[in-house]
mmCIF file of C-alpha atoms in Angstrom:
data_model
loop_
_atom_site.group_PDB
_atom_site.id
_atom_site.type_symbol
_atom_site.label_atom_id
_atom_site.label_comp_id
_atom_site.label_asym_id
_atom_site.label_seq_id
_atom_site.Cartn_x
_atom_site.Cartn_y
_atom_site.Cartn_z
ATOM 1 C CA UNK A 1434 -0.057 0.386 -0.102
ATOM 2 C CA UNK A 1435 1.457 3.740 -1.058
ATOM 3 C CA UNK A 1436 0.579 5.260 1.817
ATOM 4 C CA UNK A 1437 2.209 2.539 3.836
ATOM 5 C CA UNK A 1438 5.429 3.051 2.125
ATOM 6 C CA UNK A 1439 5.865 6.232 3.085
ATOM 7 C CA UNK A 1440 9.211 6.341 5.450
ATOM 8 C CA UNK A 1441 8.058 9.041 7.045
ATOM 9 C CA UNK A 1442 5.267 7.656 8.384
ATOM 10 C CA UNK A 1443 5.422 6.437 12.255
ATOM 11 C CA UNK A 1444 3.937 3.220 11.964
ATOM 12 C CA UNK A 1445 6.607 0.772 13.221
ATOM 13 C CA UNK A 1446 6.634 0.894 17.355
ATOM 14 C CA UNK A 1447 3.840 0.330 19.900
ATOM 15 C CA UNK A 1448 4.500 3.799 20.963
ATOM 16 C CA UNK A 1449 3.495 5.236 17.652
ATOM 17 C CA UNK A 1450 0.275 3.088 17.313
ATOM 18 C CA UNK A 1451 -0.461 4.642 21.548
ATOM 19 C CA UNK A 1452 -0.060 7.936 19.800
ATOM 20 C CA UNK A 1453 -3.579 9.256 19.102
ATOM 21 C CA UNK A 1454 -2.507 11.831 17.045
ATOM 22 C CA UNK A 1455 -0.366 9.839 15.083
ATOM 23 C CA UNK A 1456 -2.659 7.344 14.289
ATOM 24 C CA UNK A 1457 -5.315 10.409 13.457
ATOM 25 C CA UNK A 1458 -2.746 11.281 10.795
ATOM 26 C CA UNK A 1459 -2.873 7.886 9.610
ATOM 27 C CA UNK A 1460 -6.607 7.908 8.881
ATOM 28 C CA UNK A 1461 -6.150 11.253 7.458
ATOM 29 C CA UNK A 1462 -3.593 9.879 5.134
ATOM 30 C CA UNK A 1463 -5.492 6.860 4.176
ATOM 31 C CA UNK A 1464 -8.691 8.564 3.622
ATOM 32 C CA UNK A 1465 -6.746 11.439 1.032
ATOM 33 C CA UNK A 1466 -5.493 8.389 -0.719
ATOM 34 C CA UNK A 1467 -9.444 7.739 -1.311
ATOM 35 C CA UNK A 1468 -9.209 4.842 1.611
ATOM 36 C CA UNK A 1469 -11.837 4.747 3.818
ATOM 37 C CA UNK A 1470 -10.662 3.961 7.260
ATOM 38 C CA UNK A 1471 -11.415 4.552 10.667
ATOM 39 C CA UNK A 1472 -9.349 4.696 13.973
ATOM 40 C CA UNK A 1473 -10.430 1.860 16.703
ATOM 41 C CA UNK A 1474 -9.222 1.411 20.171
ATOM 42 C CA UNK A 1475 -6.679 -1.654 20.892
ATOM 43 C CA UNK A 1476 -7.922 -2.404 24.422
ATOM 44 C CA UNK A 1477 -5.274 -5.208 24.943
ATOM 45 C CA UNK A 1478 -2.383 -3.057 23.753
ATOM 46 C CA UNK A 1479 -3.284 0.307 25.346
ATOM 47 C CA UNK A 1480 -3.096 1.774 21.687
ATOM 48 C CA UNK A 1481 -4.683 2.886 18.127
ATOM 49 C CA UNK A 1482 -5.278 0.301 15.731
ATOM 50 C CA UNK A 1483 -7.022 1.962 11.959
ATOM 51 C CA UNK A 1484 -8.939 -0.494 10.107
ATOM 52 C CA UNK A 1485 -10.057 -0.538 6.691
ATOM 53 C CA UNK A 1486 -11.986 -2.628 4.218
ATOM 54 C CA UNK A 1487 -9.890 -4.142 1.023
ATOM 55 C CA UNK A 1488 -11.602 -4.938 -2.730
ATOM 56 C CA UNK A 1489 -12.668 -8.055 -1.407
ATOM 57 C CA UNK A 1490 -14.324 -6.017 1.493
ATOM 58 C CA UNK A 1491 -12.361 -7.991 4.115
ATOM 59 C CA UNK A 1492 -11.447 -5.680 7.112
ATOM 60 C CA UNK A 1493 -7.782 -4.805 7.296
ATOM 61 C CA UNK A 1494 -6.414 -4.050 10.798
ATOM 62 C CA UNK A 1495 -3.490 -1.560 10.713
ATOM 63 C CA UNK A 1496 -1.819 -1.817 14.330
ATOM 64 C CA UNK A 1497 0.769 -3.457 16.834
ATOM 65 C CA UNK A 1498 -0.563 -6.629 15.190
ATOM 66 C CA UNK A 1499 0.557 -6.032 12.059
ATOM 67 C CA UNK A 1500 3.984 -3.954 12.786
ATOM 68 C CA UNK A 1501 5.225 -7.586 14.781
ATOM 69 C CA UNK A 1502 4.789 -9.471 11.557
ATOM 70 C CA UNK A 1503 8.199 -10.066 9.450
ATOM 71 C CA UNK A 1504 7.274 -9.235 6.317
ATOM 72 C CA UNK A 1505 5.759 -5.730 7.794
ATOM 73 C CA UNK A 1506 9.211 -5.447 9.753
ATOM 74 C CA UNK A 1507 11.184 -5.835 5.816
ATOM 75 C CA UNK A 1508 8.414 -3.853 4.323
ATOM 76 C CA UNK A 1509 9.364 -0.256 6.305
ATOM 77 C CA UNK A 1510 12.374 -1.029 6.320
ATOM 78 C CA UNK A 1511 12.732 -0.988 2.480
ATOM 79 C CA UNK A 1512 10.142 1.931 2.544
ATOM 80 C CA UNK A 1513 12.980 3.824 4.387
ATOM 81 C CA UNK A 1514 15.610 2.618 2.673
ATOM 82 C CA UNK A 1515 14.020 3.918 -0.536
ATOM 83 C CA UNK A 1516 13.155 6.932 1.278
ATOM 84 C CA UNK A 1517 16.058 8.940 -0.096
ATOM 85 C CA UNK A 1518 15.450 8.234 -3.109
ATOM 86 C CA UNK A 1519 11.989 9.129 -4.066
ATOM 87 C CA UNK A 1520 12.390 12.572 -4.571
ATOM 88 C CA UNK A 1521 10.256 12.908 -8.188
ATOM 89 C CA UNK A 1522 10.153 13.728 -11.391
ATOM 90 C CA UNK A 1523 12.035 10.142 -11.740
ATOM 91 C CA UNK A 1524 14.276 10.338 -14.871
ATOM 92 C CA UNK A 1525 14.685 6.807 -16.972
ATOM 93 C CA UNK A 1526 17.338 6.684 -19.650
ATOM 94 C CA UNK A 1527 17.105 4.448 -22.078
ATOM 95 C CA UNK A 1528 20.377 4.421 -25.055
ATOM 96 C CA UNK A 1529 19.950 8.110 -26.067
ATOM 97 C CA UNK A 1530 15.911 8.596 -25.139
ATOM 98 C CA UNK A 1531 15.128 10.058 -21.966
ATOM 99 C CA UNK A 1532 11.716 10.305 -20.206
ATOM 100 C CA UNK A 1533 10.153 11.725 -17.385
ATOM 101 C CA UNK A 1534 8.170 10.770 -14.869
ATOM 102 C CA UNK A 1535 6.101 12.864 -12.683
ATOM 103 C CA UNK A 1536 5.543 10.129 -9.754
ATOM 104 C CA UNK A 1537 7.069 6.700 -8.287
ATOM 105 C CA UNK A 1538 3.330 5.234 -9.291
ATOM 106 C CA UNK A 1539 3.896 6.883 -13.302
ATOM 107 C CA UNK A 1540 7.800 5.335 -12.468
ATOM 108 C CA UNK A 1541 6.330 1.856 -11.833
ATOM 109 C CA UNK A 1542 3.849 1.915 -15.205
ATOM 110 C CA UNK A 1543 6.724 2.846 -17.012
ATOM 111 C CA UNK A 1544 8.652 0.317 -15.995
ATOM 112 C CA UNK A 1545 5.692 -2.208 -16.117
ATOM 113 C CA UNK A 1546 4.753 -1.716 -19.990
ATOM 114 C CA UNK A 1547 8.237 -1.848 -21.210
ATOM 115 C CA UNK A 1548 8.821 -4.792 -18.957
ATOM 116 C CA UNK A 1549 6.082 -6.077 -21.006
ATOM 117 C CA UNK A 1550 6.459 -4.541 -24.290
ATOM 118 C CA UNK A 1551 7.940 -7.817 -26.301
ATOM 119 C CA UNK A 1552 6.610 -10.439 -24.633
ATOM 120 C CA UNK A 1553 4.055 -12.594 -24.337
ATOM 121 C CA UNK A 1554 2.323 -14.949 -21.930
ATOM 122 C CA UNK A 1555 0.114 -17.942 -22.487
ATOM 123 C CA UNK A 1556 -1.357 -19.720 -19.887
ATOM 124 C CA UNK A 1557 -2.259 -23.574 -20.497
ATOM 125 C CA UNK A 1558 -4.727 -25.468 -18.191
ATOM 126 C CA UNK A 1559 -2.763 -28.618 -19.811
ATOM 127 C CA UNK A 1560 -0.589 -30.275 -22.711
ATOM 128 C CA UNK A 1561 -3.405 -30.642 -24.328
ATOM 129 C CA UNK A 1562 -4.002 -27.309 -25.176
ATOM 130 C CA UNK A 1563 -0.882 -26.710 -26.710
ATOM 131 C CA UNK A 1564 -0.581 -27.156 -30.595
ATOM 132 C CA UNK A 1565 2.293 -29.513 -31.137
ATOM 133 C CA UNK A 1566 4.783 -26.484 -32.305
ATOM 134 C CA UNK A 1567 4.406 -25.236 -28.736
ATOM 135 C CA UNK A 1568 4.736 -28.671 -27.321
ATOM 136 C CA UNK A 1569 8.568 -28.587 -29.409
ATOM 137 C CA UNK A 1570 9.444 -25.650 -28.613
ATOM 138 C CA UNK A 1571 8.715 -25.670 -24.682
ATOM 139 C CA UNK A 1572 7.992 -29.055 -23.004
ATOM 140 C CA UNK A 1573 9.533 -31.222 -25.269
ATOM 141 C CA UNK A 1574 12.816 -29.509 -25.802
ATOM 142 C CA UNK A 1575 15.382 -30.529 -23.217
ATOM 143 C CA UNK A 1576 17.198 -27.148 -23.492
ATOM 144 C CA UNK A 1577 14.559 -25.448 -22.270
ATOM 145 C CA UNK A 1578 12.019 -27.444 -19.680
ATOM 146 C CA UNK A 1579 12.991 -27.857 -16.239
ATOM 147 C CA UNK A 1580 12.063 -31.307 -14.779
ATOM 148 C CA UNK A 1581 11.195 -30.988 -10.385
ATOM 149 C CA UNK A 1582 11.215 -34.312 -8.640
ATOM 150 C CA UNK A 1583 8.062 -34.032 -6.101
ATOM 151 C CA UNK A 1584 8.621 -36.574 -2.722
ATOM 152 C CA UNK A 1585 5.412 -36.879 -0.903
ATOM 153 C CA UNK A 1586 6.647 -36.934 2.423
ATOM 154 C CA UNK A 1587 3.661 -36.196 4.811
ATOM 155 C CA UNK A 1588 0.618 -37.530 3.175
ATOM 156 C CA UNK A 1589 -1.543 -36.615 5.886
ATOM 157 C CA UNK A 1590 -0.413 -32.605 5.342
ATOM 158 C CA UNK A 1591 -0.619 -33.118 1.891
ATOM 159 C CA UNK A 1592 -3.758 -34.069 1.876
ATOM 160 C CA UNK A 1593 -5.348 -31.720 3.754
ATOM 161 C CA UNK A 1594 -3.706 -28.904 1.616
ATOM 162 C CA UNK A 1595 -4.719 -30.924 -1.946
ATOM 163 C CA UNK A 1596 -8.323 -31.106 -0.474
ATOM 164 C CA UNK A 1597 -8.344 -26.941 1.049
ATOM 165 C CA UNK A 1598 -7.096 -26.042 -2.213
ATOM 166 C CA UNK A 1599 -9.360 -28.068 -4.763
ATOM 167 C CA UNK A 1600 -12.419 -28.680 -2.585
ATOM 168 C CA UNK A 1601 -15.685 -26.812 -2.317
ATOM 169 C CA UNK A 1602 -15.169 -25.059 0.808
ATOM 170 C CA UNK A 1603 -14.501 -21.204 -0.833
ATOM 171 C CA UNK A 1604 -14.427 -20.241 2.242
ATOM 172 C CA UNK A 1605 -11.761 -22.381 4.009
ATOM 173 C CA UNK A 1606 -9.709 -21.961 0.241
ATOM 174 C CA UNK A 1607 -9.809 -17.923 0.322
ATOM 175 C CA UNK A 1608 -8.674 -18.271 4.405
ATOM 176 C CA UNK A 1609 -5.655 -20.478 3.011
ATOM 177 C CA UNK A 1610 -4.772 -18.264 0.076
ATOM 178 C CA UNK A 1611 -4.886 -15.263 2.540
ATOM 179 C CA UNK A 1612 -2.657 -16.724 5.242
ATOM 180 C CA UNK A 1613 0.193 -18.155 3.143
ATOM 181 C CA UNK A 1614 -0.008 -15.943 0.064
ATOM 182 C CA UNK A 1615 3.175 -13.816 1.466
ATOM 183 C CA UNK A 1616 5.335 -17.005 1.539
ATOM 184 C CA UNK A 1617 5.028 -17.724 -2.048
ATOM 185 C CA UNK A 1618 8.455 -18.103 -3.126
ATOM 186 C CA UNK A 1619 8.132 -18.983 -6.825
ATOM 187 C CA UNK A 1620 4.593 -18.218 -8.232
ATOM 188 C CA UNK A 1621 4.178 -18.507 -11.799
ATOM 189 C CA UNK A 1622 2.317 -15.227 -13.147
#
């Protein structure tokens, strides 16, 4: 989230969440970014939590619990490291061509579009959907394919995860994905 990526924001330590004025400032920043947010007391920690709803209408808290998560700490550390370079306008130099981007969101969009320029992504549910030429170029070409060996070491846990991801319990599948999304290492996009 762009607001939490602001290096100057104080949302890292328990004392930050105990300062009511500081948390009110966070609410104002979120609302300025078109994110309806509200502040709630966190009586367990004698602090404040800011709550908003994401695009799936799930309630998302910004509080001491979030600040204690390793991924959040890493995110905030990176935000502080990058903060000193986040001084628009940004100039992108490509050969003799120079292009100026007014803000980091524009820079990100520019880099993403340049990265996709000469690439095409096709997804298939199975090899049967590919034509013979595509199979020969990809799956059947020993120079381009990667074979991985999969070992089933914990049958019970594997069955539980398979049932969660492939079963009919949508809510359980959604919760599993939300809980494990940040741990994914090799996501096929």
